[in-house]
PDB file of C-alpha atoms in Angstrom:
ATOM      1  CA  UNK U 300     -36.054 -10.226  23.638  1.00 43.00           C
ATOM      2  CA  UNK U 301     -37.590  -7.224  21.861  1.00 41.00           C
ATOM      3  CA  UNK U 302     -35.110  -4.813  20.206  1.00 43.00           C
ATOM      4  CA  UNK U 303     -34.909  -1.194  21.187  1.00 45.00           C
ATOM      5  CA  UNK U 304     -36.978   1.179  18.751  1.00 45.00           C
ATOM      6  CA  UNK U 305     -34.932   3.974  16.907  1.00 42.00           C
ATOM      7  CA  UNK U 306     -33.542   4.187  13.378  1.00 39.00           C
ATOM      8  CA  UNK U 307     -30.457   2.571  12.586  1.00 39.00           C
ATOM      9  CA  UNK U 308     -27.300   5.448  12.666  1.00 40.00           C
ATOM     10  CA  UNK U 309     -29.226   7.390  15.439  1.00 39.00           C
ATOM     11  CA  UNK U 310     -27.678   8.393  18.960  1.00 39.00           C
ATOM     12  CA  UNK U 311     -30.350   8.253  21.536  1.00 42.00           C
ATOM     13  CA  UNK U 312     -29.704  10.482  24.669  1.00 40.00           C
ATOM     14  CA  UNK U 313     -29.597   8.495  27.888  1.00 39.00           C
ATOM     15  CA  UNK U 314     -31.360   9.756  30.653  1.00 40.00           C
ATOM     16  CA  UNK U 315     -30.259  12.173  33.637  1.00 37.00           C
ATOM     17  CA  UNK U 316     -29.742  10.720  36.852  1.00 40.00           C
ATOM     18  CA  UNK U 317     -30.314  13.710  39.512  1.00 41.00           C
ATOM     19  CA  UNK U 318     -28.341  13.436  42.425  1.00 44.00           C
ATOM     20  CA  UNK U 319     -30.316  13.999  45.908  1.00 46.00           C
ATOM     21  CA  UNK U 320     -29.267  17.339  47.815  1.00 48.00           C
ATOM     22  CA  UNK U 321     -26.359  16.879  50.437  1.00 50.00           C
ATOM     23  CA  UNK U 322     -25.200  13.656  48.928  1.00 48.00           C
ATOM     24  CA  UNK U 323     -21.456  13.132  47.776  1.00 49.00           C
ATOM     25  CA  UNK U 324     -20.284  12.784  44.452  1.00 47.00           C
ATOM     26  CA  UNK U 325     -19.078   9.001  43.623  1.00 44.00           C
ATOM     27  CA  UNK U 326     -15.365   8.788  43.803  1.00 48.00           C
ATOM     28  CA  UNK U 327     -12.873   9.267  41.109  1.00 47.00           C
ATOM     29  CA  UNK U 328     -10.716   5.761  40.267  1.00 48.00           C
ATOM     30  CA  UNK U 329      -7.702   6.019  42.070  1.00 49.00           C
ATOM     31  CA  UNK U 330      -4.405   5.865  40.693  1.00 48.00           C
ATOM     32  CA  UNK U 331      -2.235   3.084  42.215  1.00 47.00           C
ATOM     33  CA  UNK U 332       1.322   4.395  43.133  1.00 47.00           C
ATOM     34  CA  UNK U 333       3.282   2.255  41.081  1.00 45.00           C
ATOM     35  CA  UNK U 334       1.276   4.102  37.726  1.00 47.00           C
ATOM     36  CA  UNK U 335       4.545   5.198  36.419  1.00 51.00           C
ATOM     37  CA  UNK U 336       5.290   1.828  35.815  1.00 46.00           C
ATOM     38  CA  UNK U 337       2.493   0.799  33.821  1.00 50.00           C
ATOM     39  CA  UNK U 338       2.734   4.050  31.970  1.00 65.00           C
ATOM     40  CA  UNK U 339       5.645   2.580  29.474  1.00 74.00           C
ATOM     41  CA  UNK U 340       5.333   2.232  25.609  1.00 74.00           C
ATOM     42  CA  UNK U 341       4.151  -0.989  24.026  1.00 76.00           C
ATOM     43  CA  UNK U 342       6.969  -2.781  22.364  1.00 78.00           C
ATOM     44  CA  UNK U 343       6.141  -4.469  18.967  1.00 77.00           C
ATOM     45  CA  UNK U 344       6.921  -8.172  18.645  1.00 76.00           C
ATOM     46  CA  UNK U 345       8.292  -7.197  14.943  1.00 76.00           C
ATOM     47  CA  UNK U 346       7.527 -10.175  13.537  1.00 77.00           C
ATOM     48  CA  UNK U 347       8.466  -9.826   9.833  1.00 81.00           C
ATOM     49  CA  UNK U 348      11.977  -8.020  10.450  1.00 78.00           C
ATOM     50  CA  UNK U 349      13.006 -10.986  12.991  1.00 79.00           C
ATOM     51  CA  UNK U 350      11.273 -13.801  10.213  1.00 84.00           C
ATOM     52  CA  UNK U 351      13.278 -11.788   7.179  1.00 86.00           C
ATOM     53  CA  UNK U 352      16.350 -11.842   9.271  1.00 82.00           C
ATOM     54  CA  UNK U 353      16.102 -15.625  10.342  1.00 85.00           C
ATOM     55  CA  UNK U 354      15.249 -16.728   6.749  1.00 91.00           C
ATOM     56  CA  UNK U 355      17.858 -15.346   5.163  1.00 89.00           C
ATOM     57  CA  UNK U 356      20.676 -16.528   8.196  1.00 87.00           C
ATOM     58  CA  UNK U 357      18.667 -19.826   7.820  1.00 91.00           C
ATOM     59  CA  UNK U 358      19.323 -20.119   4.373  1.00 91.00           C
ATOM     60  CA  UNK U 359      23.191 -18.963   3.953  1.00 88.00           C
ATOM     61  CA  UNK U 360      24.057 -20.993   7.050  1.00 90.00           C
ATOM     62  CA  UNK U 361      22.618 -24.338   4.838  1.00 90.00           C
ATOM     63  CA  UNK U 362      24.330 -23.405   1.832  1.00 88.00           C
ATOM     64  CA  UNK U 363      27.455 -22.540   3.511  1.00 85.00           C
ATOM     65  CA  UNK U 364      27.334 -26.326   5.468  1.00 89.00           C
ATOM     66  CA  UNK U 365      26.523 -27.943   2.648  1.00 87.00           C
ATOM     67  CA  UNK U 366      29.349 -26.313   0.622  1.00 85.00           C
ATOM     68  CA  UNK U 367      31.649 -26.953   3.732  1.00 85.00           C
ATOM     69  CA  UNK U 368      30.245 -30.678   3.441  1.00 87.00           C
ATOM     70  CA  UNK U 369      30.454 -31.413  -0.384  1.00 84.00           C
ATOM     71  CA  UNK U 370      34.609 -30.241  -0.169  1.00 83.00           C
ATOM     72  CA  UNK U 371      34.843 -32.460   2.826  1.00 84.00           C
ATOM     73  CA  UNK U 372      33.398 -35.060   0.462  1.00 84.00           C
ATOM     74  CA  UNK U 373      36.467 -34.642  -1.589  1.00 83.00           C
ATOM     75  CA  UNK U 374      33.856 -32.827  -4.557  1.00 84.00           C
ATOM     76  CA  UNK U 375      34.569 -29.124  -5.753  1.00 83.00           C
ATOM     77  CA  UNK U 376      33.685 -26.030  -3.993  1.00 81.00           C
ATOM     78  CA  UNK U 377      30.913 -24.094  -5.358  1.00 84.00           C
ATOM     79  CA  UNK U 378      31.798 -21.276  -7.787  1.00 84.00           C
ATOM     80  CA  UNK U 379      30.148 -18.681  -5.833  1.00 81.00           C
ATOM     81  CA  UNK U 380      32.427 -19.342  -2.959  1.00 79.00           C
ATOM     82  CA  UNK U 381      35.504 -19.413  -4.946  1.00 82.00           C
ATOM     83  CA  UNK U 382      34.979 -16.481  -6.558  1.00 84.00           C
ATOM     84  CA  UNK U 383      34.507 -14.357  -3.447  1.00 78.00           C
ATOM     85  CA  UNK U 384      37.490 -16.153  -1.861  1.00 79.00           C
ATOM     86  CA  UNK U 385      39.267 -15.077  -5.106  1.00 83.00           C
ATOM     87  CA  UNK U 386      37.882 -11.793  -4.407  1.00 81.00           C
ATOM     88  CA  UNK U 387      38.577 -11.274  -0.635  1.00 77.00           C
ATOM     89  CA  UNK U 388      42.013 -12.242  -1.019  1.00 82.00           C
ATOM     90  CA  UNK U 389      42.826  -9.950  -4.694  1.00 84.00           C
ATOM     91  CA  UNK U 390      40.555  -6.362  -3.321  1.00 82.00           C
ATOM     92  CA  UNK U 391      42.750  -4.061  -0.803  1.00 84.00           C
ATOM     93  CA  UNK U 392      40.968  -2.705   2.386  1.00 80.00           C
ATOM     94  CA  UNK U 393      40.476  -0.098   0.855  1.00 84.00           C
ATOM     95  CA  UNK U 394      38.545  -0.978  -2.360  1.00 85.00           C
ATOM     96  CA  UNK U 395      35.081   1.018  -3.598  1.00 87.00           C
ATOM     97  CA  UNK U 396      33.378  -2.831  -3.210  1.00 84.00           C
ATOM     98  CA  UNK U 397      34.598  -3.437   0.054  1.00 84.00           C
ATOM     99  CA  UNK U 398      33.520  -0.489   1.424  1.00 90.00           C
ATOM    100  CA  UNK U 399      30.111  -0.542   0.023  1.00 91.00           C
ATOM    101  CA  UNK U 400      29.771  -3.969   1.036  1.00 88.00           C
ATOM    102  CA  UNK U 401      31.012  -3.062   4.617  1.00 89.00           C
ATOM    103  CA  UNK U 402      28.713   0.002   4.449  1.00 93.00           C
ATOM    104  CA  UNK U 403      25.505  -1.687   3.753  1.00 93.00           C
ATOM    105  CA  UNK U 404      26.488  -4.282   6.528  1.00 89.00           C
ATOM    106  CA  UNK U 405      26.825  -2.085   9.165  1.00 93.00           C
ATOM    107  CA  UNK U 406      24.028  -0.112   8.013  1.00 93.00           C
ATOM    108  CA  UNK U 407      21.772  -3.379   8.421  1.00 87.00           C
ATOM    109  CA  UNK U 408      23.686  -4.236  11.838  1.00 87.00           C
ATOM    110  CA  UNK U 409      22.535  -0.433  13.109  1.00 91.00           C
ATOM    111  CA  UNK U 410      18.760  -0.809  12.203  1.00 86.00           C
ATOM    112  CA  UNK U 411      18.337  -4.406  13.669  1.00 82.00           C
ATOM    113  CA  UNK U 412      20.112  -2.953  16.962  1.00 85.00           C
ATOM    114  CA  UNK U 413      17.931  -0.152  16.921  1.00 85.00           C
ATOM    115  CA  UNK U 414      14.989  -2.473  15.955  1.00 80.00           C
ATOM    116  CA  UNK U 415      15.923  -4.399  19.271  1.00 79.00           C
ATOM    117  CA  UNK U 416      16.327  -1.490  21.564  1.00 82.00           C
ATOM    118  CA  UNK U 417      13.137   0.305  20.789  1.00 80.00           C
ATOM    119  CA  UNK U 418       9.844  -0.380  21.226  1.00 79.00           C
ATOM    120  CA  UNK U 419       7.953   0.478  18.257  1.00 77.00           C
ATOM    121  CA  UNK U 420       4.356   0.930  18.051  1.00 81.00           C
ATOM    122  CA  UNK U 421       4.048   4.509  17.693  1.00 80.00           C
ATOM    123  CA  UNK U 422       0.048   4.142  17.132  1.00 84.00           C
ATOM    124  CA  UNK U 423      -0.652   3.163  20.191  1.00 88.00           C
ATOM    125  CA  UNK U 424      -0.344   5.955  23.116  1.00 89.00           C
ATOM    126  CA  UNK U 425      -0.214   4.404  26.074  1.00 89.00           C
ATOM    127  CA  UNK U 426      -2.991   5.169  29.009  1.00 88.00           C
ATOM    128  CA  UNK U 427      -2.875   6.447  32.291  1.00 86.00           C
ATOM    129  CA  UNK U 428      -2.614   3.358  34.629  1.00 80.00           C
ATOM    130  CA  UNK U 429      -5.896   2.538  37.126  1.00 77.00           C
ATOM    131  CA  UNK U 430      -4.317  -0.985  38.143  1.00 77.00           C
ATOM    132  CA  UNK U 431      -0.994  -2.600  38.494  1.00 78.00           C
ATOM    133  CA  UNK U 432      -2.042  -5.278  36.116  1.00 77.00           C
ATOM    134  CA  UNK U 433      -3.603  -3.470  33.546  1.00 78.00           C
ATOM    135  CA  UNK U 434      -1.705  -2.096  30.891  1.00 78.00           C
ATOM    136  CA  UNK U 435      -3.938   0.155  28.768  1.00 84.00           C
ATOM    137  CA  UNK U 436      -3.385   2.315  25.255  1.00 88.00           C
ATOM    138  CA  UNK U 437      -5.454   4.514  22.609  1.00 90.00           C
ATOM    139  CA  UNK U 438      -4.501   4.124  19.017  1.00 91.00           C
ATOM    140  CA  UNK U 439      -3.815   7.759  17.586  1.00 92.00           C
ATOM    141  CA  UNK U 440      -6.602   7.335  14.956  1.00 92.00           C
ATOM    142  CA  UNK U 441      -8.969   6.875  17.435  1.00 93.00           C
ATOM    143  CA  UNK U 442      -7.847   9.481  19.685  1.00 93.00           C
ATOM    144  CA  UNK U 443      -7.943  12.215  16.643  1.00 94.00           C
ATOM    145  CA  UNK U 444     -11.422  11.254  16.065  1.00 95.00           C
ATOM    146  CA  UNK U 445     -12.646  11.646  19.017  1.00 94.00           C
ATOM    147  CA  UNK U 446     -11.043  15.436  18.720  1.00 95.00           C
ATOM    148  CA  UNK U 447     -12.172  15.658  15.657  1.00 95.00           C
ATOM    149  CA  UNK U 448     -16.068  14.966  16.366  1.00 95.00           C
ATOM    150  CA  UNK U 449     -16.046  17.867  19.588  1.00 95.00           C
ATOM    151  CA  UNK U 450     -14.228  19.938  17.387  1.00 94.00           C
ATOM    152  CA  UNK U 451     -17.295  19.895  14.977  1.00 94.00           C
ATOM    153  CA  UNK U 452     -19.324  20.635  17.988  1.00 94.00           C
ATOM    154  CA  UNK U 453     -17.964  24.211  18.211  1.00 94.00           C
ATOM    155  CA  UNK U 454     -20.197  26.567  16.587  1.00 93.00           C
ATOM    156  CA  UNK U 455     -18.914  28.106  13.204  1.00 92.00           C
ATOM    157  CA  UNK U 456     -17.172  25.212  12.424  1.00 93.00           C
ATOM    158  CA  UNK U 457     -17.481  23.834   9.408  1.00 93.00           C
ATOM    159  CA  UNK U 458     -15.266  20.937   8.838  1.00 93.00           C
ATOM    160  CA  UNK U 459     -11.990  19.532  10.951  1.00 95.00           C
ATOM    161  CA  UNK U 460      -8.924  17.472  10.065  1.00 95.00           C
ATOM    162  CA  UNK U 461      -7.382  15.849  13.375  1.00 95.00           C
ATOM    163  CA  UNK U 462      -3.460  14.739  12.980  1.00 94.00           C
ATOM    164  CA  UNK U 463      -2.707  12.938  16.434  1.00 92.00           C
ATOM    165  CA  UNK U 464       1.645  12.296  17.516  1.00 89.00           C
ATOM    166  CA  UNK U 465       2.672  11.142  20.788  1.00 86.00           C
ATOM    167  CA  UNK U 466       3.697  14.303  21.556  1.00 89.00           C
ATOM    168  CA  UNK U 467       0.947  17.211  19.445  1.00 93.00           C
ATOM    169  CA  UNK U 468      -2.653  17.086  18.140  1.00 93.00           C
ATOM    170  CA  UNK U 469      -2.481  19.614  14.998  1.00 95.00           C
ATOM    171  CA  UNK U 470      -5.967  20.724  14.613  1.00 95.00           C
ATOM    172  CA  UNK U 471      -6.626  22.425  11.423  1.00 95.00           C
ATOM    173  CA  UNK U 472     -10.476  23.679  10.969  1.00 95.00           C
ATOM    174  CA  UNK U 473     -12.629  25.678   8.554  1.00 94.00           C
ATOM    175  CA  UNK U 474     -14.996  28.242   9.947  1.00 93.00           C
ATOM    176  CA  UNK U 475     -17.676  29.881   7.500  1.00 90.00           C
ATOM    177  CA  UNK U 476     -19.395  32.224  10.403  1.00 89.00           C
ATOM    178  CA  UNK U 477     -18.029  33.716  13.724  1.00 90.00           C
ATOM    179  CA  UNK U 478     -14.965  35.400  14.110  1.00 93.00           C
ATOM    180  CA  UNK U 479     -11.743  33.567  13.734  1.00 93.00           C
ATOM    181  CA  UNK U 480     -10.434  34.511  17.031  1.00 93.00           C
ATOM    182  CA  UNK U 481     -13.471  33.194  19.007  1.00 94.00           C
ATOM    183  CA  UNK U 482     -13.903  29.644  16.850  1.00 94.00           C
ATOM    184  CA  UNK U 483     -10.080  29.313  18.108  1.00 94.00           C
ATOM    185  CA  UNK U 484     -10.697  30.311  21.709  1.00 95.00           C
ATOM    186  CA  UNK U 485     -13.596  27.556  22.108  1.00 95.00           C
ATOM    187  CA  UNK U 486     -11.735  25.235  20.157  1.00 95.00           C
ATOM    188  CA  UNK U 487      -9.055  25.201  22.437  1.00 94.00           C
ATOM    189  CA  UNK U 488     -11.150  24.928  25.472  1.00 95.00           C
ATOM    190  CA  UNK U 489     -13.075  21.931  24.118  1.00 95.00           C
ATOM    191  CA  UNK U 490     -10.132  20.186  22.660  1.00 95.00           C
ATOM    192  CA  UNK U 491      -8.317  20.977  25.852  1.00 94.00           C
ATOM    193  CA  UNK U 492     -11.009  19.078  28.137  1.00 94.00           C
ATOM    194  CA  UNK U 493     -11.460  16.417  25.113  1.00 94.00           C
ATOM    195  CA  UNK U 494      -7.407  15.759  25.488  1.00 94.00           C
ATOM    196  CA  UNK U 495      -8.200  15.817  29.071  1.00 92.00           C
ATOM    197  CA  UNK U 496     -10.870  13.191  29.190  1.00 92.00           C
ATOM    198  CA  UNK U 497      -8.935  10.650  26.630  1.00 92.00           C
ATOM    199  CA  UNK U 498      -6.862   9.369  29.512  1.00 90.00           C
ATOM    200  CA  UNK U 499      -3.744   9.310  28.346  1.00 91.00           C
ATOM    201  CA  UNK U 500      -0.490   9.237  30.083  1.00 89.00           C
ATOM    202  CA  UNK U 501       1.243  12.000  28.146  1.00 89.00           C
ATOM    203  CA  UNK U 502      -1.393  14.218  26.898  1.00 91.00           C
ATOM    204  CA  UNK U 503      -0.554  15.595  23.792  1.00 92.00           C
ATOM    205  CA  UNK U 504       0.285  19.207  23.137  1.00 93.00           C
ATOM    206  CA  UNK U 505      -2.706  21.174  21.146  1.00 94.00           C
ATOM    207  CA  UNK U 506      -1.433  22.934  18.118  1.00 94.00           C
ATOM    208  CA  UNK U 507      -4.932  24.859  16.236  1.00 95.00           C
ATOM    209  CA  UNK U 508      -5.314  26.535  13.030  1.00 95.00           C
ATOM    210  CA  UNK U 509      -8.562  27.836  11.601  1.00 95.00           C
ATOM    211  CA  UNK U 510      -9.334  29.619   8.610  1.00 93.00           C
ATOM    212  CA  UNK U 511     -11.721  30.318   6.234  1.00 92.00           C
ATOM    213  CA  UNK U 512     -13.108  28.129   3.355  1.00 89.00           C
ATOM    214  CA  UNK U 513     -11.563  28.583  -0.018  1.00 78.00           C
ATOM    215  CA  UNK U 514     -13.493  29.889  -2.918  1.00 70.00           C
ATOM    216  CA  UNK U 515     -14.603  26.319  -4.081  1.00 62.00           C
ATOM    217  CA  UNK U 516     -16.143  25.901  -0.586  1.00 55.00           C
TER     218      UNK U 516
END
């Protein structure tokens, strides 16, 4: 097979396909009823929280049964053990130590809940759905640089920074001709049908600021 001629780096333009008078326009996908459904967040396996977590209940479980085991064995308990059961039963309710330790407890009980009732994966928006079994999503990075490249498109712009959420796209961009008003009128209007075309299930809101280059360029 030969390979195609161009420079490396190089976008070639595809050709036009010209549509015969009177003919219709190919259909749009449709979207299947049930989109909503498809529509949700992705939730993150979170493996490294849930391997932390078993770990460490892994290993104080085996030190407590074989603690549990050696004074069964009619052999001392270990020091460690003693000395918090020493502790426990010397410390009042209401001691600085016991609430610290109490506070740091439920403060670790809290984030694993809220670990296991959200779904994480911010990065990923997720897509409008074309097919009940297809569950589609953008990464933001991506998404901002495909605003970013039509927002250098716009004439008098001279550079672009893209910051993508799930809910905004902050545009910020440097113009060094036109007026300021009219960069920000086409930039909206381009990023507006760029947000448009991305597909995405809950289009972000456009938020753009344009200015002029500062006096090292």
């Amino acid at each position: 097979m030969s390979e195609p001629q161009g420079s490396e780096g190089t976008t070639q333009r595809l050709p036009v396909v010209e549509r015969a008078p009177g003919s219709t326009p190919a259909p749009s996908p449709p979207v299947f009823d049930g989109a909503r459904a498809s529509e949700r967040r992705f939730w993150s396996t979170r493996r490294a929280p849930a391997g932390i977590v078993a770990l460490l209940l892994l290993g104080a479980a085996g030190l407590l049964l074989y603690d549990i085991a050696a004074v069964r064995a009619d052999r001392p308990a270990m020091s460690w053990r003693r000395q918090l059961a020493d502790q426990l039963a010397r410390r009042p309710l209401d001691d600085t130590w016991v609430l610290v330790g109490a506070g740091i407890t439920a403060a670790l009980g809290l984030w694993l809940i809220a670990l296991a009732l959200t779904p994480g994966l911010r990065a990923v928006l997720p897509m409008r759905a074309l097919h009940p079994d297809i569950h589609a999503g953008l990464h933001r990075d991506a998404a901002a640089l495909v605003l970013r490249d039509r927002a250098m498109e716009v004439s008098g712009v001279q550079s672009a920074r893209v910051r993508t959420t799930r809910a905004r796209a902050d545009v910020r961009a440097v113009s060094h001709f036109r007026e300021l008003d009219d960069v920000r009128a086409d930039l909206e209007h381009v990023l507006a049908e760029a947000v448009a075309g991305l597909g995405l299930a809950r289009p972000p809101a456009l938020k753009v600021r344009v200015r002029r280059p500062g006096k090292n360029g």
